[in-house]
Amino acid sequence: MTVTGAPQAYVTGWKGFYRREFAVNEHVLVPRPETEHLIEDALEFMREPKRRRVLDVGTGSGAIACTIASEISDAIVTASDVSLPALFVAAHNATRLGVAERCTFTLADIAPEGEGSYDLIIANLPYIPSADVPQKPDPVGFEPSVATDGGADGLEEYRKLLARAPGLVRAGALVLMEAAPPTMAGLLALARAAFPEAAITVHRDYAGLERYVRIATR
Ligand SMILES: C[S@@+](CC[C@H](N)C(=O)[O-])C[C@H]1O[C@@H](n2cnc3c(N)ncnc32)[C@H](O)[C@@H]1O
């Protein structure tokens, strides 16, 4: 038997996420249970009438995009990634789950140009500071660095997102961004600077750790 530290999901090719199975490979982050907290929040928001347009930034396996499209039958989801191989995985999952007609997977840095008026932006961008990204044989070391390495302070990609986000949302939109305790204060400060009028809160996961920033725009 060969022992590597590779995530089990890369060996089996599958990972469960929010009641569904997702095909995964070494080009995508293995979906994490912590991300389901953002999904719960997103679904509650999207169940209100007239909320349809969703942007999933950094879609990876498509776990977030496909889950929202599966749970909200009239949701229209744009899902971006800078990784073409990841987009193939996401599109495959959307087809398998029967939501491909309402999901658009696009090779884009943060978001496609010229689009806006999203009701919901949901993002799980890389947020580990470069110096802290675990290396093999740690299982995270097997995941693509584009999915884990958030630059010097872990906030490089979120800085890009928050520079654009005010122009991407309509009034009354929701923005959800996953991170971890070491980067949460920095992410919160960026969120407040980008949306000075919004109601902004930090939410914890079941382990009691700060897990995501929630921006409710006015
Ligand atoms: C932490 S993974 C999250 C994957 C998936 N959303 C999930 O929750 O399982 C981050 C993803 O963001 C993508 N990414 C990194 N920088 C990006 C950028 N500037 N614009 C769009 N996607 C980006 C990576 O390729 C990777 O697929």
Tab-separated table of N, CA, C and O in Angstrom, residues 76-159:
chain	number	residue	atom	x	y	z
A	76	ILE	N	-30.414	32.090	-10.949
A	76	ILE	CA	-29.559	32.153	-12.131
A	76	ILE	C	-28.155	32.444	-11.616
A	76	ILE	O	-27.920	33.493	-10.998
A	77	VAL	N	-27.224	31.516	-11.840
A	77	VAL	CA	-25.916	31.603	-11.195
A	77	VAL	C	-24.806	31.822	-12.218
A	77	VAL	O	-24.690	31.078	-13.187
A	78	THR	N	-23.999	32.863	-11.978
A	78	THR	CA	-22.744	33.047	-12.704
A	78	THR	C	-21.636	32.597	-11.772
A	78	THR	O	-21.601	33.012	-10.604
A	79	ALA	N	-20.745	31.728	-12.255
A	79	ALA	CA	-19.688	31.197	-11.409
A	79	ALA	C	-18.349	31.434	-12.099
A	79	ALA	O	-18.148	30.999	-13.237
A	80	SER	N	-17.451	32.141	-11.420
A	80	SER	CA	-16.167	32.478	-12.024
A	80	SER	C	-15.038	31.649	-11.433
A	80	SER	O	-15.122	31.189	-10.293
A	81	ASP	N	-13.978	31.506	-12.207
A	81	ASP	CA	-12.728	30.967	-11.679
A	81	ASP	C	-11.609	31.376	-12.624
A	81	ASP	O	-11.847	31.606	-13.812
A	82	VAL	N	-10.390	31.460	-12.084
A	82	VAL	CA	-9.218	31.725	-12.935
A	82	VAL	C	-8.590	30.426	-13.413
A	82	VAL	O	-7.637	30.444	-14.179
A	83	SER	N	-9.117	29.288	-12.948
A	83	SER	CA	-8.581	27.978	-13.314
A	83	SER	C	-9.514	27.300	-14.302
A	83	SER	O	-10.644	26.923	-13.946
A	84	LEU	N	-9.028	27.117	-15.543
A	84	LEU	CA	-9.852	26.449	-16.552
A	84	LEU	C	-10.153	24.997	-16.159
A	84	LEU	O	-11.304	24.548	-16.269
A	85	PRO	N	-9.147	24.225	-15.675
A	85	PRO	CA	-9.454	22.844	-15.276
A	85	PRO	C	-10.515	22.782	-14.173
A	85	PRO	O	-11.323	21.854	-14.142
A	86	ALA	N	-10.510	23.766	-13.274
A	86	ALA	CA	-11.550	23.783	-12.230
A	86	ALA	C	-12.920	24.025	-12.858
A	86	ALA	O	-13.913	23.381	-12.486
A	87	LEU	N	-12.976	24.905	-13.832
A	87	LEU	CA	-14.270	25.202	-14.467
A	87	LEU	C	-14.845	23.971	-15.170
A	87	LEU	O	-16.067	23.775	-15.188
A	88	PHE	N	-13.969	23.128	-15.725
A	88	PHE	CA	-14.464	21.885	-16.338
A	88	PHE	C	-15.118	20.991	-15.292
A	88	PHE	O	-16.164	20.375	-15.534
A	89	VAL	N	-14.490	20.923	-14.106
A	89	VAL	CA	-15.060	20.107	-13.027
A	89	VAL	C	-16.417	20.684	-12.613
A	89	VAL	O	-17.407	19.954	-12.447
A	90	ALA	N	-16.465	22.009	-12.452
A	90	ALA	CA	-17.713	22.651	-12.011
A	90	ALA	C	-18.832	22.435	-13.038
A	90	ALA	O	-19.978	22.108	-12.671
A	91	ALA	N	-18.499	22.597	-14.304
A	91	ALA	CA	-19.519	22.423	-15.351
A	91	ALA	C	-20.009	20.973	-15.385
A	91	ALA	O	-21.211	20.709	-15.584
A	92	HIS	N	-19.085	20.035	-15.176
A	92	HIS	CA	-19.463	18.615	-15.124
A	92	HIS	C	-20.445	18.378	-13.973
A	92	HIS	O	-21.468	17.685	-14.137
A	93	ASN	N	-20.152	18.960	-12.811
A	93	ASN	CA	-21.057	18.779	-11.668
A	93	ASN	C	-22.426	19.402	-11.935
A	93	ASN	O	-23.451	18.833	-11.563
A	94	ALA	N	-22.436	20.556	-12.587
A	94	ALA	CA	-23.724	21.197	-12.887
A	94	ALA	C	-24.562	20.313	-13.810
A	94	ALA	O	-25.787	20.167	-13.628
A	95	THR	N	-23.926	19.694	-14.782
A	95	THR	CA	-24.641	18.793	-15.704
A	95	THR	C	-25.170	17.581	-14.938
A	95	THR	O	-26.347	17.212	-15.066
A	96	ARG	N	-24.305	16.978	-14.126
A	96	ARG	CA	-24.706	15.797	-13.347
A	96	ARG	C	-25.909	16.097	-12.464
A	96	ARG	O	-26.794	15.263	-12.271
A	97	LEU	N	-25.908	17.327	-11.872
A	97	LEU	CA	-26.955	17.675	-10.912
A	97	LEU	C	-28.174	18.319	-11.576
A	97	LEU	O	-29.123	18.714	-10.892
A	98	GLY	N	-28.132	18.446	-12.896
A	98	GLY	CA	-29.312	18.924	-13.630
A	98	GLY	C	-29.553	20.418	-13.510
A	98	GLY	O	-30.689	20.882	-13.664
A	99	VAL	N	-28.475	21.209	-13.244
A	99	VAL	CA	-28.672	22.659	-13.095
A	99	VAL	C	-27.862	23.463	-14.121
A	99	VAL	O	-27.760	24.684	-14.010
A	100	ALA	N	-27.305	22.769	-15.118
A	100	ALA	CA	-26.413	23.442	-16.075
A	100	ALA	C	-27.112	24.576	-16.821
A	100	ALA	O	-26.486	25.581	-17.163
A	101	GLU	N	-28.413	24.442	-17.043
A	101	GLU	CA	-29.118	25.480	-17.806
A	101	GLU	C	-29.184	26.801	-17.068
A	101	GLU	O	-29.352	27.858	-17.679
A	102	ARG	N	-29.077	26.759	-15.735
A	102	ARG	CA	-29.163	28.008	-14.952
A	102	ARG	C	-27.820	28.433	-14.364
A	102	ARG	O	-27.762	29.347	-13.558
A	103	CYS	N	-26.749	27.766	-14.780
A	103	CYS	CA	-25.402	28.116	-14.302
A	103	CYS	C	-24.501	28.457	-15.489
A	103	CYS	O	-24.457	27.705	-16.459
A	104	THR	N	-23.793	29.574	-15.379
A	104	THR	CA	-22.806	29.936	-16.387
A	104	THR	C	-21.441	29.918	-15.733
A	104	THR	O	-21.224	30.616	-14.730
A	105	PHE	N	-20.535	29.116	-16.276
A	105	PHE	CA	-19.187	29.020	-15.717
A	105	PHE	C	-18.242	29.812	-16.606
A	105	PHE	O	-18.191	29.574	-17.823
A	106	THR	N	-17.543	30.752	-16.002
A	106	THR	CA	-16.780	31.686	-16.803
A	106	THR	C	-15.360	31.855	-16.283
A	106	THR	O	-15.149	31.961	-15.066
A	107	LEU	N	-14.409	31.857	-17.232
A	107	LEU	CA	-13.000	32.073	-16.887
A	107	LEU	C	-12.825	33.569	-16.683
A	107	LEU	O	-12.837	34.349	-17.648
A	108	ALA	N	-12.730	33.996	-15.437
A	108	ALA	CA	-12.663	35.435	-15.157
A	108	ALA	C	-11.947	35.668	-13.837
A	108	ALA	O	-12.057	34.875	-12.906
A	109	ASP	N	-11.216	36.770	-13.789
A	109	ASP	CA	-10.581	37.225	-12.565
A	109	ASP	C	-11.684	37.944	-11.767
A	109	ASP	O	-12.143	39.009	-12.175
A	110	ILE	N	-12.157	37.343	-10.736
A	110	ILE	CA	-13.272	37.795	-9.882
A	110	ILE	C	-14.626	37.683	-10.579
A	110	ILE	O	-15.484	36.931	-10.150
A	111	ALA	N	-14.846	38.469	-11.647
A	111	ALA	CA	-16.176	38.453	-12.283
A	111	ALA	C	-16.044	38.867	-13.729
A	111	ALA	O	-15.125	39.613	-14.073
A	112	PRO	N	-16.972	38.406	-14.572
A	112	PRO	CA	-16.926	38.851	-15.964
A	112	PRO	C	-17.136	40.365	-16.040
A	112	PRO	O	-17.863	40.927	-15.222
A	113	GLU	N	-16.475	40.990	-17.005
A	113	GLU	CA	-16.629	42.432	-17.182
A	113	GLU	C	-18.063	42.760	-17.592
A	113	GLU	O	-18.715	41.973	-18.266
A	114	GLY	N	-18.519	43.904	-17.168
A	114	GLY	CA	-19.773	44.446	-17.689
A	114	GLY	C	-21.027	43.871	-17.083
A	114	GLY	O	-22.120	44.290	-17.433
A	115	GLU	N	-20.893	42.918	-16.179
A	115	GLU	CA	-22.113	42.376	-15.569
A	115	GLU	C	-22.297	42.961	-14.182
A	115	GLU	O	-21.343	43.328	-13.522
A	116	GLY	N	-23.524	43.040	-13.750
A	116	GLY	CA	-23.775	43.573	-12.415
A	116	GLY	C	-25.160	43.212	-11.948
A	116	GLY	O	-25.768	42.280	-12.461
A	117	SER	N	-25.649	43.981	-10.969
A	117	SER	CA	-26.999	43.780	-10.420
A	117	SER	C	-27.211	42.394	-9.824
A	117	SER	O	-28.299	41.831	-9.921
A	118	TYR	N	-26.186	41.858	-9.206
A	118	TYR	CA	-26.369	40.572	-8.521
A	118	TYR	C	-27.139	40.791	-7.222
A	118	TYR	O	-26.955	41.795	-6.529
A	119	ASP	N	-27.985	39.846	-6.890
A	119	ASP	CA	-28.671	39.854	-5.588
A	119	ASP	C	-27.762	39.291	-4.507
A	119	ASP	O	-27.865	39.689	-3.346
A	120	LEU	N	-26.940	38.334	-4.901
A	120	LEU	CA	-26.072	37.650	-3.937
A	120	LEU	C	-24.689	37.452	-4.558
A	120	LEU	O	-24.586	36.958	-5.685
A	121	ILE	N	-23.653	37.854	-3.818
A	121	ILE	CA	-22.285	37.454	-4.165
A	121	ILE	C	-21.807	36.550	-3.041
A	121	ILE	O	-21.899	36.901	-1.864
A	122	ILE	N	-21.307	35.385	-3.413
A	122	ILE	CA	-20.799	34.447	-2.414
A	122	ILE	C	-19.410	34.022	-2.868
A	122	ILE	O	-19.212	33.692	-4.042
A	123	ALA	N	-18.456	34.081	-1.953
A	123	ALA	CA	-17.065	33.838	-2.340
A	123	ALA	C	-16.336	33.036	-1.279
A	123	ALA	O	-16.392	33.369	-0.097
A	124	ASN	N	-15.668	32.000	-1.737
A	124	ASN	CA	-14.700	31.301	-0.904
A	124	ASN	C	-13.388	31.352	-1.670
A	124	ASN	O	-12.993	30.396	-2.326
A	125	LEU	N	-12.741	32.525	-1.609
A	125	LEU	CA	-11.477	32.736	-2.317
A	125	LEU	C	-10.320	32.266	-1.439
A	125	LEU	O	-10.480	32.108	-0.231
A	126	PRO	N	-9.137	32.036	-2.021
A	126	PRO	CA	-7.999	31.615	-1.179
A	126	PRO	C	-7.706	32.669	-0.124
A	126	PRO	O	-7.671	33.859	-0.429
A	127	TYR	N	-7.498	32.206	1.129
A	127	TYR	CA	-7.292	33.189	2.207
A	127	TYR	C	-6.170	32.819	3.176
A	127	TYR	O	-6.067	33.396	4.258
A	128	ILE	N	-5.320	31.858	2.808
A	128	ILE	CA	-4.191	31.529	3.685
A	128	ILE	C	-2.991	32.394	3.271
A	128	ILE	O	-2.648	32.436	2.076
A	129	PRO	N	-2.356	33.100	4.217
A	129	PRO	CA	-1.144	33.852	3.851
A	129	PRO	C	-0.105	32.910	3.239
A	129	PRO	O	0.055	31.763	3.704
A	130	SER	N	0.587	33.384	2.197
A	130	SER	CA	1.511	32.516	1.440
A	130	SER	C	2.444	31.717	2.340
A	130	SER	O	2.636	30.510	2.135
A	131	ALA	N	3.018	32.380	3.339
A	131	ALA	CA	4.014	31.718	4.188
A	131	ALA	C	3.403	30.611	5.043
A	131	ALA	O	4.132	29.762	5.563
A	132	ASP	N	2.078	30.621	5.191
A	132	ASP	CA	1.414	29.643	6.075
A	132	ASP	C	0.734	28.504	5.319
A	132	ASP	O	0.124	27.621	5.936
A	133	VAL	N	0.785	28.521	3.981
A	133	VAL	CA	0.105	27.456	3.227
A	133	VAL	C	0.792	26.120	3.539
A	133	VAL	O	1.997	25.981	3.344
A	134	PRO	N	0.039	25.143	4.056
A	134	PRO	CA	0.658	23.854	4.398
A	134	PRO	C	1.254	23.163	3.180
A	134	PRO	O	0.751	23.299	2.062
A	135	GLN	N	2.323	22.465	3.407
A	135	GLN	CA	3.006	21.736	2.323
A	135	GLN	C	2.760	20.239	2.475
A	135	GLN	O	2.397	19.765	3.557
A	136	LYS	N	2.969	19.480	1.386
A	136	LYS	CA	2.889	18.015	1.445
A	136	LYS	C	3.851	17.517	2.521
A	136	LYS	O	4.933	18.104	2.665
A	137	PRO	N	3.512	16.488	3.273
A	137	PRO	CA	2.378	15.569	3.114
A	137	PRO	C	1.082	16.041	3.778
A	137	PRO	O	0.131	15.270	3.832
A	138	ASP	N	1.011	17.296	4.287
A	138	ASP	CA	-0.279	17.785	4.779
A	138	ASP	C	-1.284	17.729	3.620
A	138	ASP	O	-0.959	18.137	2.498
A	139	PRO	N	-2.501	17.247	3.857
A	139	PRO	CA	-3.476	17.125	2.763
A	139	PRO	C	-3.705	18.438	2.013
A	139	PRO	O	-3.880	18.427	0.787
A	140	VAL	N	-3.656	19.563	2.713
A	140	VAL	CA	-3.865	20.856	2.038
A	140	VAL	C	-2.757	21.123	1.017
A	140	VAL	O	-2.984	21.784	0.000
A	141	GLY	N	-1.574	20.571	1.270
A	141	GLY	CA	-0.457	20.741	0.342
A	141	GLY	C	-0.699	20.082	-1.003
A	141	GLY	O	-0.008	20.386	-1.980
A	142	PHE	N	-1.679	19.180	-1.077
A	142	PHE	CA	-2.021	18.506	-2.337
A	142	PHE	C	-3.041	19.309	-3.141
A	142	PHE	O	-3.290	19.014	-4.298
A	143	GLU	N	-3.656	20.295	-2.497
A	143	GLU	CA	-4.675	21.083	-3.196
A	143	GLU	C	-3.980	22.189	-4.006
A	143	GLU	O	-2.870	22.598	-3.688
A	144	PRO	N	-4.636	22.681	-5.070
A	144	PRO	CA	-3.962	23.659	-5.933
A	144	PRO	C	-3.654	24.939	-5.158
A	144	PRO	O	-4.515	25.442	-4.421
A	145	SER	N	-2.452	25.492	-5.339
A	145	SER	CA	-2.088	26.699	-4.584
A	145	SER	C	-2.983	27.873	-4.974
A	145	SER	O	-3.244	28.751	-4.157
A	146	VAL	N	-3.500	27.867	-6.198
A	146	VAL	CA	-4.402	28.961	-6.601
A	146	VAL	C	-5.698	28.937	-5.776
A	146	VAL	O	-6.415	29.932	-5.685
A	147	ALA	N	-5.956	27.801	-5.131
A	147	ALA	CA	-7.170	27.679	-4.306
A	147	ALA	C	-6.907	27.965	-2.838
A	147	ALA	O	-7.854	28.153	-2.066
A	148	THR	N	-5.643	27.990	-2.442
A	148	THR	CA	-5.340	28.133	-1.008
A	148	THR	C	-4.516	29.378	-0.683
A	148	THR	O	-4.671	29.961	0.389
A	149	ASP	N	-3.646	29.799	-1.597
A	149	ASP	CA	-2.668	30.861	-1.310
A	149	ASP	C	-3.288	32.240	-1.550
A	149	ASP	O	-3.524	32.647	-2.683
A	150	GLY	N	-3.488	32.947	-0.458
A	150	GLY	CA	-4.127	34.266	-0.556
A	150	GLY	C	-3.144	35.424	-0.611
A	150	GLY	O	-3.525	36.571	-0.327
A	151	GLY	N	-1.866	35.138	-0.932
A	151	GLY	CA	-0.884	36.219	-1.020
A	151	GLY	C	-0.303	36.558	0.344
A	151	GLY	O	-0.587	35.898	1.349
A	152	ALA	N	0.523	37.595	0.372
A	152	ALA	CA	1.326	37.900	1.563
A	152	ALA	C	0.496	37.938	2.845
A	152	ALA	O	0.873	37.341	3.851
A	153	ASP	N	-0.635	38.624	2.825
A	153	ASP	CA	-1.441	38.720	4.057
A	153	ASP	C	-2.716	37.876	3.981
A	153	ASP	O	-3.581	37.978	4.852
A	154	GLY	N	-2.843	37.076	2.946
A	154	GLY	CA	-4.014	36.204	2.802
A	154	GLY	C	-5.228	36.909	2.209
A	154	GLY	O	-6.273	36.298	2.011
A	155	LEU	N	-5.095	38.200	1.896
A	155	LEU	CA	-6.278	38.972	1.484
A	155	LEU	C	-6.190	39.511	0.054
A	155	LEU	O	-7.029	40.314	-0.357
A	156	GLU	N	-5.183	39.033	-0.690
A	156	GLU	CA	-4.972	39.578	-2.037
A	156	GLU	C	-6.222	39.455	-2.913
A	156	GLU	O	-6.641	40.409	-3.572
A	157	GLU	N	-6.824	38.278	-2.939
A	157	GLU	CA	-7.985	38.065	-3.821
A	157	GLU	C	-9.232	38.779	-3.279
A	157	GLU	O	-10.032	39.315	-4.039
A	158	TYR	N	-9.392	38.799	-1.964
A	158	TYR	CA	-10.546	39.518	-1.399
A	158	TYR	C	-10.427	41.033	-1.609
A	158	TYR	O	-11.435	41.718	-1.772
A	159	ARG	N	-9.183	41.536	-1.623
A	159	ARG	CA	-8.993	42.963	-1.925
A	159	ARG	C	-9.526	43.257	-3.332
A	159	ARG	O	-10.216	44.242	-3.561
